[in-house]
Amino acid sequence: MSSSSRAVLLSSLLIGWGTISAYPAGKQYCLVARGGQSGDQSQHPTSRDEHPREVRKLLLSYLQAGNLPEAIDLGRDSVRRWPHDAELRHLLGLAYFKARQDSAAIAEFQHAEALDDLNAAIPFDFALVHLDQGQYAPAAEELEKAIKLDPSNALAHLLLGRAYQNTNRTLLGIDQFKAALKLNPELPLGHYHLGFAYASLGRNPDAIAEYKKEIAHNGDNPTVLYQLGHVLLQTGDWESARLFLQKATEIDPQSAEAFYDLGKALLLARDTNAAIVAFERCAQLSPTDPSPHYQLARTLDNTQTGGMAFSQSQ
Amino acid sequence: MIDRYRLVLVLAVFTGIVLARAFSGSAAPPQRSQKRSPSSSVHSARQTHVPSSISFADITRASGIDFHLTCGSPEKRFIMETMCGGVAVFDFDNDGWMDIYLVNGSTLDDVAVGKCHTGKLYRNNHDGTFADVTSKSGLNHCGWGFGVAAGDYDNDSWEDLYVTYLDGGVLYHNNHDGTFTDVTANAGVGNPGHWGTSAALGDDDNDGNLDLYVANYVDLDLDHLPQFGSGPFCQYRGIPVSCGPRGLKGGRDRLYHNNGDGTFTDITEKLNIDSENDYGLGVLWLDYDQDGCLDLYVANDSSPSRLYHNNCHGVFDEVGARAGVAFSADGRAQAGMGIDSSDYDNHGWPDIVKINFSDDTNNLYHNDHNGSFTDLAGPAGFGPVSIPYLGFGVRFIDFDNDGWPDIFVANGHVNPQVDQHSFGVTYAERPFLFKNLKNGKFDELGLRAGAALSRHYVGRGLASGDFQNRGAEDLLMTVLDASPVFGARVQMKAGNLSQTAEVRANSSFESASDSRLHFGLGTATHADEITVRWPSGRIDKIGTEDADQELIVKEGAGVVERIRRIIHSTVSK
């Protein structure tokens, strides 16, 4: 499978950051996945004349309830009244971010950081905005700030590792993944990302070891299963690869990548007919990807069609 | 008639400019002044067991070779500054000992003022040292050199040289007296206006005359060079680097037919060779389908590699994609560099190794015996380890003389700027040594094979040769930014071991190697049968031959000379 396809797949995996339980409780306003504007519309503020501390609580409750219009309304009003309150700006930034108003969110985070450069939660949440936009370099900068202020945040290390890897700083990324796993050995996807970094450096035995650790507590994740199968296939262990790839396709029957590698594993196991089925499934799922067509053509060329298939594929 | 093929039936210690030499176990490299006593120079021609360890020593300084490869500025701001380093291992004086020619590059400033950096010819002194004999050799063309091919194009039994330059090529005729004459103009092989990289001599029509293929890379205008970091094709992982080859005009390769009278005819267009103007880097003659006619494999940078099938009737069909050697195992075009061929699984059919750019795996194309290949680099343990590495030279060599071809790869990136980042990719890189495990798999021993292979180099050209005629293949690797560190097929059977090899001098990257065929016999004391199929189609069968000797075989006459070799075992006792 082309590396670009894999990158897309990984990127979709990374989007899951929002669903990972994030920051240590009580230190910041960990995001949940971005979504629509839902929530209990009946929870309107009864008063906006309270102390900013009370307003922050109210604003947070709106955010947690997904009541974004109210949160933004309250946030705007409150930052007009208390323009130097970093926390209010931070929360308003989160509200904008959840409402997919990224430019406004970024502006509020920048204000918040300027007002309070000692709160690790602000650069951490700011980094999430950048990550969501695929802006890895500024995300890395924010995460570096967050970790400098709070080195104990395992998820920050993990996300920084991903940001580094997406900006071609793989070695630094590995250091961050290791740091994350040292803080939390069971951090979801920690071993997976470390394994992927190793694989990108051709360190397949190390990658396999990390993927297997991930599968030990995240065994139904088709992406992890696929990557493990992919690397096992690269190392020539197609029998093992086939097992993991088969499972990956069963869990996620839409995974063109898994079907592709499954086809290759089956081909190496000389199960040509099953390989052809897998390649055909991959081609159906990813019709513009030339790789399954190439494999089909070569497989057919080597079997029954006496060379016609390859000509047709071209 | 090509009648002088020499087959080496020996074993040896592997040697490895960076002339490096390998030693087994914990044995220390012998000092130049030490004479080996009979008891220390173990003379078994057999490998009594697989050495527990192989250690390589850099013997460049001891060899007396003092060569500085000039190749642009250290910053490598332009593409031609990244590609120098051709080397030829050949016997220019016909004394039976392998000599060395090292191609030199230049710099833009020196080109502008006409300052020359000629290549160097080193004569083998037969004692592990070499003498610089360049000054009276006549190898004095002033240009920016890249690759070299060695071969006897005029069948006078003396090896000639063809050297590629940034602006063409030069054919040097061997005058039999230690000198050479530039005969390019008369021969018609000037490759004018093209930047040649690798070149290879091979007899494509079995007329007994070596024809010449020249791989051309990019057609450059030195007055209008693309500026460093100036566009989308001048970036690597988002950082500014030298431009190309993408975005630049590819140079069309050239195939010159040898007319048998000292002249050649350019048949490129007639045979429709390289019609896409790919970025040619590696070239190899081989008979992959065993139809008795040499085919041609060309590794291209950033474009599909090409396999030209020779139909024995003067037609070359490009079959790379169908044969499975044009793309990666996933059907992607790659950035091919060096190539070589050998029968690594001793199945009797030539396989192909191709080295690629970093962030990709190298290829090990297994010959499926049906005109098609399968890239088994991954299953063979040859592929993934190469992902962060950028390789150039590559050679199949049997470093431990167990009868199974091993693989050596010269690595080194093209962009020194990578060292300023944490990509996991470095400019200087260690070379690879893959030991053939005899089961289709390889074990990469580089970090376990001594300090010489653990060091990082910017490797480029790579050639092998038995410099001391002791049955051991040594390696010669050219490196940047530092001092340096033909168609007959032979099948040899010894016990249960059957090996097949083709006579070839030109492969790897911009390099020419010792053209003698080297067969390790493993634990056997003799070869049971040797079969030679000559380019003419004639087959000579040779009976039992003892190990530890060099055979000179003449077509129709069989073995005409046996040269006993004192062999140094790979096994320390």
JSON list of C-alpha atoms in Angstrom, two decimals, chain A residues 16-193:
[
{"chain": "A", "resi": 16, "resn": "GLY", "atom": "CA", "xyz": [-8.72, 10.07, 18.01]},
{"chain": "A", "resi": 17, "resn": "TRP", "atom": "CA", "xyz": [-6.68, 12.20, 20.34]},
{"chain": "A", "resi": 18, "resn": "GLY", "atom": "CA", "xyz": [-9.80, 13.99, 21.31]},
{"chain": "A", "resi": 19, "resn": "THR", "atom": "CA", "xyz": [-11.36, 10.83, 22.54]},
{"chain": "A", "resi": 20, "resn": "ILE", "atom": "CA", "xyz": [-8.43, 9.77, 24.58]},
{"chain": "A", "resi": 21, "resn": "SER", "atom": "CA", "xyz": [-8.87, 10.70, 28.16]},
{"chain": "A", "resi": 22, "resn": "ALA", "atom": "CA", "xyz": [-6.62, 13.62, 28.24]},
{"chain": "A", "resi": 23, "resn": "TYR", "atom": "CA", "xyz": [-5.18, 15.86, 30.81]},
{"chain": "A", "resi": 24, "resn": "PRO", "atom": "CA", "xyz": [-4.95, 14.90, 34.45]},
{"chain": "A", "resi": 25, "resn": "ALA", "atom": "CA", "xyz": [-8.21, 15.82, 36.07]},
{"chain": "A", "resi": 26, "resn": "GLY", "atom": "CA", "xyz": [-8.35, 19.18, 37.70]},
{"chain": "A", "resi": 27, "resn": "LYS", "atom": "CA", "xyz": [-5.53, 20.71, 35.76]},
{"chain": "A", "resi": 28, "resn": "GLN", "atom": "CA", "xyz": [-7.28, 21.70, 32.62]},
{"chain": "A", "resi": 29, "resn": "TYR", "atom": "CA", "xyz": [-10.42, 21.39, 30.61]},
{"chain": "A", "resi": 30, "resn": "CYS", "atom": "CA", "xyz": [-9.76, 18.27, 28.68]},
{"chain": "A", "resi": 31, "resn": "LEU", "atom": "CA", "xyz": [-11.48, 18.20, 25.37]},
{"chain": "A", "resi": 32, "resn": "VAL", "atom": "CA", "xyz": [-13.81, 15.59, 24.17]},
{"chain": "A", "resi": 33, "resn": "ALA", "atom": "CA", "xyz": [-14.28, 15.01, 20.47]},
{"chain": "A", "resi": 34, "resn": "ARG", "atom": "CA", "xyz": [-15.51, 17.92, 18.50]},
{"chain": "A", "resi": 35, "resn": "GLY", "atom": "CA", "xyz": [-19.05, 17.65, 17.38]},
{"chain": "A", "resi": 36, "resn": "GLY", "atom": "CA", "xyz": [-22.26, 19.44, 16.74]},
{"chain": "A", "resi": 37, "resn": "GLN", "atom": "CA", "xyz": [-23.89, 21.97, 18.93]},
{"chain": "A", "resi": 38, "resn": "SER", "atom": "CA", "xyz": [-25.92, 19.93, 21.30]},
{"chain": "A", "resi": 39, "resn": "GLY", "atom": "CA", "xyz": [-26.64, 20.11, 24.96]},
{"chain": "A", "resi": 40, "resn": "ASP", "atom": "CA", "xyz": [-29.27, 21.11, 27.40]},
{"chain": "A", "resi": 41, "resn": "GLN", "atom": "CA", "xyz": [-30.53, 24.41, 26.14]},
{"chain": "A", "resi": 42, "resn": "SER", "atom": "CA", "xyz": [-32.43, 24.95, 29.38]},
{"chain": "A", "resi": 43, "resn": "GLN", "atom": "CA", "xyz": [-29.25, 25.57, 31.33]},
{"chain": "A", "resi": 44, "resn": "HIS", "atom": "CA", "xyz": [-29.09, 29.26, 30.67]},
{"chain": "A", "resi": 45, "resn": "PRO", "atom": "CA", "xyz": [-27.25, 31.47, 33.11]},
{"chain": "A", "resi": 46, "resn": "THR", "atom": "CA", "xyz": [-29.43, 33.17, 35.59]},
{"chain": "A", "resi": 47, "resn": "SER", "atom": "CA", "xyz": [-26.96, 35.84, 36.31]},
{"chain": "A", "resi": 48, "resn": "ARG", "atom": "CA", "xyz": [-23.84, 37.25, 34.74]},
{"chain": "A", "resi": 49, "resn": "ASP", "atom": "CA", "xyz": [-22.91, 39.51, 37.57]},
{"chain": "A", "resi": 50, "resn": "GLU", "atom": "CA", "xyz": [-21.04, 36.97, 39.59]},
{"chain": "A", "resi": 51, "resn": "HIS", "atom": "CA", "xyz": [-17.33, 36.73, 40.27]},
{"chain": "A", "resi": 52, "resn": "PRO", "atom": "CA", "xyz": [-15.26, 35.51, 37.34]},
{"chain": "A", "resi": 53, "resn": "ARG", "atom": "CA", "xyz": [-14.65, 32.28, 39.22]},
{"chain": "A", "resi": 54, "resn": "GLU", "atom": "CA", "xyz": [-18.37, 31.55, 39.11]},
{"chain": "A", "resi": 55, "resn": "VAL", "atom": "CA", "xyz": [-18.56, 32.51, 35.45]},
{"chain": "A", "resi": 56, "resn": "ARG", "atom": "CA", "xyz": [-15.72, 30.10, 34.66]},
{"chain": "A", "resi": 57, "resn": "LYS", "atom": "CA", "xyz": [-17.63, 27.31, 36.33]},
{"chain": "A", "resi": 58, "resn": "LEU", "atom": "CA", "xyz": [-20.73, 28.14, 34.40]},
{"chain": "A", "resi": 59, "resn": "LEU", "atom": "CA", "xyz": [-18.82, 28.37, 31.13]},
{"chain": "A", "resi": 60, "resn": "LEU", "atom": "CA", "xyz": [-17.22, 25.01, 31.80]},
{"chain": "A", "resi": 61, "resn": "SER", "atom": "CA", "xyz": [-20.57, 23.45, 32.48]},
{"chain": "A", "resi": 62, "resn": "TYR", "atom": "CA", "xyz": [-21.82, 24.72, 29.11]},
{"chain": "A", "resi": 63, "resn": "LEU", "atom": "CA", "xyz": [-18.80, 23.23, 27.42]},
{"chain": "A", "resi": 64, "resn": "GLN", "atom": "CA", "xyz": [-19.20, 19.91, 29.13]},
{"chain": "A", "resi": 65, "resn": "ALA", "atom": "CA", "xyz": [-22.85, 19.85, 28.17]},
{"chain": "A", "resi": 66, "resn": "GLY", "atom": "CA", "xyz": [-22.01, 20.69, 24.61]},
{"chain": "A", "resi": 67, "resn": "ASN", "atom": "CA", "xyz": [-24.03, 23.87, 24.82]},
{"chain": "A", "resi": 68, "resn": "LEU", "atom": "CA", "xyz": [-21.75, 25.79, 22.53]},
{"chain": "A", "resi": 69, "resn": "PRO", "atom": "CA", "xyz": [-23.84, 28.83, 21.55]},
{"chain": "A", "resi": 70, "resn": "GLU", "atom": "CA", "xyz": [-24.39, 29.65, 25.19]},
{"chain": "A", "resi": 71, "resn": "ALA", "atom": "CA", "xyz": [-20.78, 28.97, 25.99]},
{"chain": "A", "resi": 72, "resn": "ILE", "atom": "CA", "xyz": [-19.58, 31.29, 23.25]},
{"chain": "A", "resi": 73, "resn": "ASP", "atom": "CA", "xyz": [-22.11, 33.95, 24.19]},
{"chain": "A", "resi": 74, "resn": "LEU", "atom": "CA", "xyz": [-21.14, 33.81, 27.84]},
{"chain": "A", "resi": 75, "resn": "GLY", "atom": "CA", "xyz": [-17.48, 33.65, 27.01]},
{"chain": "A", "resi": 76, "resn": "ARG", "atom": "CA", "xyz": [-17.57, 36.69, 24.75]},
{"chain": "A", "resi": 77, "resn": "ASP", "atom": "CA", "xyz": [-19.47, 38.67, 27.33]},
{"chain": "A", "resi": 78, "resn": "SER", "atom": "CA", "xyz": [-17.18, 37.70, 30.13]},
{"chain": "A", "resi": 79, "resn": "VAL", "atom": "CA", "xyz": [-13.91, 38.44, 28.33]},
{"chain": "A", "resi": 80, "resn": "ARG", "atom": "CA", "xyz": [-15.27, 41.89, 27.57]},
{"chain": "A", "resi": 81, "resn": "ARG", "atom": "CA", "xyz": [-15.86, 42.36, 31.27]},
{"chain": "A", "resi": 82, "resn": "TRP", "atom": "CA", "xyz": [-12.63, 40.68, 32.43]},
{"chain": "A", "resi": 83, "resn": "PRO", "atom": "CA", "xyz": [-10.25, 41.00, 29.48]},
{"chain": "A", "resi": 84, "resn": "HIS", "atom": "CA", "xyz": [-7.22, 40.00, 31.52]},
{"chain": "A", "resi": 85, "resn": "ASP", "atom": "CA", "xyz": [-8.65, 36.74, 32.79]},
{"chain": "A", "resi": 86, "resn": "ALA", "atom": "CA", "xyz": [-6.60, 34.05, 31.07]},
{"chain": "A", "resi": 87, "resn": "GLU", "atom": "CA", "xyz": [-8.88, 31.23, 32.12]},
{"chain": "A", "resi": 88, "resn": "LEU", "atom": "CA", "xyz": [-11.94, 32.84, 30.64]},
{"chain": "A", "resi": 89, "resn": "ARG", "atom": "CA", "xyz": [-10.12, 33.32, 27.35]},
{"chain": "A", "resi": 90, "resn": "HIS", "atom": "CA", "xyz": [-8.89, 29.75, 27.52]},
{"chain": "A", "resi": 91, "resn": "LEU", "atom": "CA", "xyz": [-12.44, 28.48, 27.95]},
{"chain": "A", "resi": 92, "resn": "LEU", "atom": "CA", "xyz": [-13.76, 30.71, 25.21]},
{"chain": "A", "resi": 93, "resn": "GLY", "atom": "CA", "xyz": [-11.02, 29.37, 22.97]},
{"chain": "A", "resi": 94, "resn": "LEU", "atom": "CA", "xyz": [-12.19, 25.85, 23.72]},
{"chain": "A", "resi": 95, "resn": "ALA", "atom": "CA", "xyz": [-15.78, 26.82, 22.95]},
{"chain": "A", "resi": 96, "resn": "TYR", "atom": "CA", "xyz": [-14.76, 28.28, 19.61]},
{"chain": "A", "resi": 97, "resn": "PHE", "atom": "CA", "xyz": [-12.70, 25.19, 18.85]},
{"chain": "A", "resi": 98, "resn": "LYS", "atom": "CA", "xyz": [-15.57, 22.85, 19.63]},
{"chain": "A", "resi": 99, "resn": "ALA", "atom": "CA", "xyz": [-17.81, 24.98, 17.45]},
{"chain": "A", "resi": 100, "resn": "ARG", "atom": "CA", "xyz": [-15.24, 24.67, 14.65]},
{"chain": "A", "resi": 101, "resn": "GLN", "atom": "CA", "xyz": [-14.40, 28.35, 14.69]},
{"chain": "A", "resi": 102, "resn": "ASP", "atom": "CA", "xyz": [-10.69, 27.76, 14.65]},
{"chain": "A", "resi": 103, "resn": "SER", "atom": "CA", "xyz": [-9.48, 31.25, 13.84]},
{"chain": "A", "resi": 104, "resn": "ALA", "atom": "CA", "xyz": [-11.36, 32.68, 16.76]},
{"chain": "A", "resi": 105, "resn": "ALA", "atom": "CA", "xyz": [-10.14, 29.85, 18.96]},
{"chain": "A", "resi": 106, "resn": "ILE", "atom": "CA", "xyz": [-6.54, 30.49, 18.04]},
{"chain": "A", "resi": 107, "resn": "ALA", "atom": "CA", "xyz": [-6.90, 34.18, 18.82]},
{"chain": "A", "resi": 108, "resn": "GLU", "atom": "CA", "xyz": [-8.31, 33.42, 22.27]},
{"chain": "A", "resi": 109, "resn": "PHE", "atom": "CA", "xyz": [-5.60, 30.88, 23.04]},
{"chain": "A", "resi": 110, "resn": "GLN", "atom": "CA", "xyz": [-2.97, 33.39, 22.04]},
{"chain": "A", "resi": 111, "resn": "HIS", "atom": "CA", "xyz": [-4.53, 35.95, 24.37]},
{"chain": "A", "resi": 112, "resn": "ALA", "atom": "CA", "xyz": [-4.69, 33.39, 27.15]},
{"chain": "A", "resi": 113, "resn": "GLU", "atom": "CA", "xyz": [-1.05, 32.43, 26.73]},
{"chain": "A", "resi": 114, "resn": "ALA", "atom": "CA", "xyz": [0.01, 36.07, 26.75]},
{"chain": "A", "resi": 115, "resn": "LEU", "atom": "CA", "xyz": [-1.84, 36.57, 30.01]},
{"chain": "A", "resi": 116, "resn": "ASP", "atom": "CA", "xyz": [-0.69, 33.38, 31.72]},
{"chain": "A", "resi": 117, "resn": "ASP", "atom": "CA", "xyz": [2.42, 31.61, 30.57]},
{"chain": "A", "resi": 118, "resn": "LEU", "atom": "CA", "xyz": [2.52, 29.27, 33.55]},
{"chain": "A", "resi": 119, "resn": "ASN", "atom": "CA", "xyz": [-0.63, 27.29, 32.93]},
{"chain": "A", "resi": 120, "resn": "ALA", "atom": "CA", "xyz": [0.31, 24.09, 31.09]},
{"chain": "A", "resi": 121, "resn": "ALA", "atom": "CA", "xyz": [-3.28, 23.47, 30.08]},
{"chain": "A", "resi": 122, "resn": "ILE", "atom": "CA", "xyz": [-3.41, 26.47, 27.76]},
{"chain": "A", "resi": 123, "resn": "PRO", "atom": "CA", "xyz": [-0.61, 25.43, 25.39]},
{"chain": "A", "resi": 124, "resn": "PHE", "atom": "CA", "xyz": [-1.81, 21.83, 25.61]},
{"chain": "A", "resi": 125, "resn": "ASP", "atom": "CA", "xyz": [-5.31, 22.71, 24.45]},
{"chain": "A", "resi": 126, "resn": "PHE", "atom": "CA", "xyz": [-3.93, 25.19, 21.94]},
{"chain": "A", "resi": 127, "resn": "ALA", "atom": "CA", "xyz": [-1.84, 22.33, 20.51]},
{"chain": "A", "resi": 128, "resn": "LEU", "atom": "CA", "xyz": [-5.01, 20.32, 20.00]},
{"chain": "A", "resi": 129, "resn": "VAL", "atom": "CA", "xyz": [-6.33, 23.04, 17.72]},
{"chain": "A", "resi": 130, "resn": "HIS", "atom": "CA", "xyz": [-3.18, 22.88, 15.64]},
{"chain": "A", "resi": 131, "resn": "LEU", "atom": "CA", "xyz": [-3.25, 19.10, 15.57]},
{"chain": "A", "resi": 132, "resn": "ASP", "atom": "CA", "xyz": [-6.83, 19.10, 14.41]},
{"chain": "A", "resi": 133, "resn": "GLN", "atom": "CA", "xyz": [-5.79, 21.37, 11.57]},
{"chain": "A", "resi": 134, "resn": "GLY", "atom": "CA", "xyz": [-2.84, 19.16, 10.72]},
{"chain": "A", "resi": 135, "resn": "GLN", "atom": "CA", "xyz": [-0.46, 21.94, 11.69]},
{"chain": "A", "resi": 136, "resn": "TYR", "atom": "CA", "xyz": [2.18, 19.81, 13.35]},
{"chain": "A", "resi": 137, "resn": "ALA", "atom": "CA", "xyz": [5.01, 22.30, 13.69]},
{"chain": "A", "resi": 138, "resn": "PRO", "atom": "CA", "xyz": [3.03, 24.87, 15.74]},
{"chain": "A", "resi": 139, "resn": "ALA", "atom": "CA", "xyz": [1.43, 21.99, 17.63]},
{"chain": "A", "resi": 140, "resn": "ALA", "atom": "CA", "xyz": [4.85, 20.78, 18.59]},
{"chain": "A", "resi": 141, "resn": "GLU", "atom": "CA", "xyz": [5.79, 24.23, 19.83]},
{"chain": "A", "resi": 142, "resn": "GLU", "atom": "CA", "xyz": [2.73, 24.38, 22.06]},
{"chain": "A", "resi": 143, "resn": "LEU", "atom": "CA", "xyz": [3.25, 20.88, 23.35]},
{"chain": "A", "resi": 144, "resn": "GLU", "atom": "CA", "xyz": [6.87, 21.65, 24.15]},
{"chain": "A", "resi": 145, "resn": "LYS", "atom": "CA", "xyz": [5.63, 24.57, 26.26]},
{"chain": "A", "resi": 146, "resn": "ALA", "atom": "CA", "xyz": [3.06, 22.38, 27.97]},
{"chain": "A", "resi": 147, "resn": "ILE", "atom": "CA", "xyz": [5.60, 19.70, 28.81]},
{"chain": "A", "resi": 148, "resn": "LYS", "atom": "CA", "xyz": [8.07, 22.24, 30.07]},
{"chain": "A", "resi": 149, "resn": "LEU", "atom": "CA", "xyz": [5.41, 23.43, 32.50]},
{"chain": "A", "resi": 150, "resn": "ASP", "atom": "CA", "xyz": [4.17, 19.95, 33.33]},
{"chain": "A", "resi": 151, "resn": "PRO", "atom": "CA", "xyz": [6.48, 17.08, 32.42]},
{"chain": "A", "resi": 152, "resn": "SER", "atom": "CA", "xyz": [4.13, 14.52, 33.94]},
{"chain": "A", "resi": 153, "resn": "ASN", "atom": "CA", "xyz": [1.51, 14.72, 31.19]},
{"chain": "A", "resi": 154, "resn": "ALA", "atom": "CA", "xyz": [1.89, 11.43, 29.35]},
{"chain": "A", "resi": 155, "resn": "LEU", "atom": "CA", "xyz": [-0.58, 12.35, 26.64]},
{"chain": "A", "resi": 156, "resn": "ALA", "atom": "CA", "xyz": [1.32, 15.57, 25.91]},
{"chain": "A", "resi": 157, "resn": "HIS", "atom": "CA", "xyz": [4.44, 13.51, 25.35]},
{"chain": "A", "resi": 158, "resn": "LEU", "atom": "CA", "xyz": [2.54, 11.16, 23.07]},
{"chain": "A", "resi": 159, "resn": "LEU", "atom": "CA", "xyz": [1.06, 13.99, 21.02]},
{"chain": "A", "resi": 160, "resn": "LEU", "atom": "CA", "xyz": [4.40, 15.73, 20.84]},
{"chain": "A", "resi": 161, "resn": "GLY", "atom": "CA", "xyz": [5.89, 12.52, 19.55]},
{"chain": "A", "resi": 162, "resn": "ARG", "atom": "CA", "xyz": [3.28, 12.40, 16.82]},
{"chain": "A", "resi": 163, "resn": "ALA", "atom": "CA", "xyz": [3.86, 16.05, 15.99]},
{"chain": "A", "resi": 164, "resn": "TYR", "atom": "CA", "xyz": [7.58, 15.41, 15.75]},
{"chain": "A", "resi": 165, "resn": "GLN", "atom": "CA", "xyz": [7.08, 12.41, 13.54]},
{"chain": "A", "resi": 166, "resn": "ASN", "atom": "CA", "xyz": [4.78, 14.32, 11.26]},
{"chain": "A", "resi": 167, "resn": "THR", "atom": "CA", "xyz": [7.44, 16.98, 10.89]},
{"chain": "A", "resi": 168, "resn": "ASN", "atom": "CA", "xyz": [10.12, 14.42, 10.07]},
{"chain": "A", "resi": 169, "resn": "ARG", "atom": "CA", "xyz": [11.74, 14.45, 13.48]},
{"chain": "A", "resi": 170, "resn": "THR", "atom": "CA", "xyz": [11.38, 10.78, 14.06]},
{"chain": "A", "resi": 171, "resn": "LEU", "atom": "CA", "xyz": [14.21, 10.38, 16.52]},
{"chain": "A", "resi": 172, "resn": "LEU", "atom": "CA", "xyz": [12.81, 13.10, 18.74]},
{"chain": "A", "resi": 173, "resn": "GLY", "atom": "CA", "xyz": [9.42, 11.48, 18.37]},
{"chain": "A", "resi": 174, "resn": "ILE", "atom": "CA", "xyz": [10.73, 8.19, 19.67]},
{"chain": "A", "resi": 175, "resn": "ASP", "atom": "CA", "xyz": [12.10, 9.95, 22.73]},
{"chain": "A", "resi": 176, "resn": "GLN", "atom": "CA", "xyz": [8.66, 11.42, 23.42]},
{"chain": "A", "resi": 177, "resn": "PHE", "atom": "CA", "xyz": [6.84, 8.13, 22.96]},
{"chain": "A", "resi": 178, "resn": "LYS", "atom": "CA", "xyz": [9.22, 6.50, 25.38]},
{"chain": "A", "resi": 179, "resn": "ALA", "atom": "CA", "xyz": [8.67, 9.31, 27.86]},
{"chain": "A", "resi": 180, "resn": "ALA", "atom": "CA", "xyz": [4.91, 8.91, 27.55]},
{"chain": "A", "resi": 181, "resn": "LEU", "atom": "CA", "xyz": [5.08, 5.19, 28.13]},
{"chain": "A", "resi": 182, "resn": "LYS", "atom": "CA", "xyz": [7.38, 5.65, 31.07]},
{"chain": "A", "resi": 183, "resn": "LEU", "atom": "CA", "xyz": [4.74, 7.85, 32.68]},
{"chain": "A", "resi": 184, "resn": "ASN", "atom": "CA", "xyz": [1.90, 5.57, 31.69]},
{"chain": "A", "resi": 185, "resn": "PRO", "atom": "CA", "xyz": [2.83, 2.13, 30.32]},
{"chain": "A", "resi": 186, "resn": "GLU", "atom": "CA", "xyz": [-0.75, 1.52, 29.30]},
{"chain": "A", "resi": 187, "resn": "LEU", "atom": "CA", "xyz": [-1.32, 4.80, 27.57]},
{"chain": "A", "resi": 188, "resn": "PRO", "atom": "CA", "xyz": [-3.66, 4.02, 24.70]},
{"chain": "A", "resi": 189, "resn": "LEU", "atom": "CA", "xyz": [-1.81, 3.87, 21.39]},
{"chain": "A", "resi": 190, "resn": "GLY", "atom": "CA", "xyz": [1.51, 4.63, 23.06]},
{"chain": "A", "resi": 191, "resn": "HIS", "atom": "CA", "xyz": [3.14, 1.40, 22.00]},
{"chain": "A", "resi": 192, "resn": "TYR", "atom": "CA", "xyz": [1.46, 1.66, 18.65]},
{"chain": "A", "resi": 193, "resn": "HIS", "atom": "CA", "xyz": [3.00, 5.03, 17.86]}
]
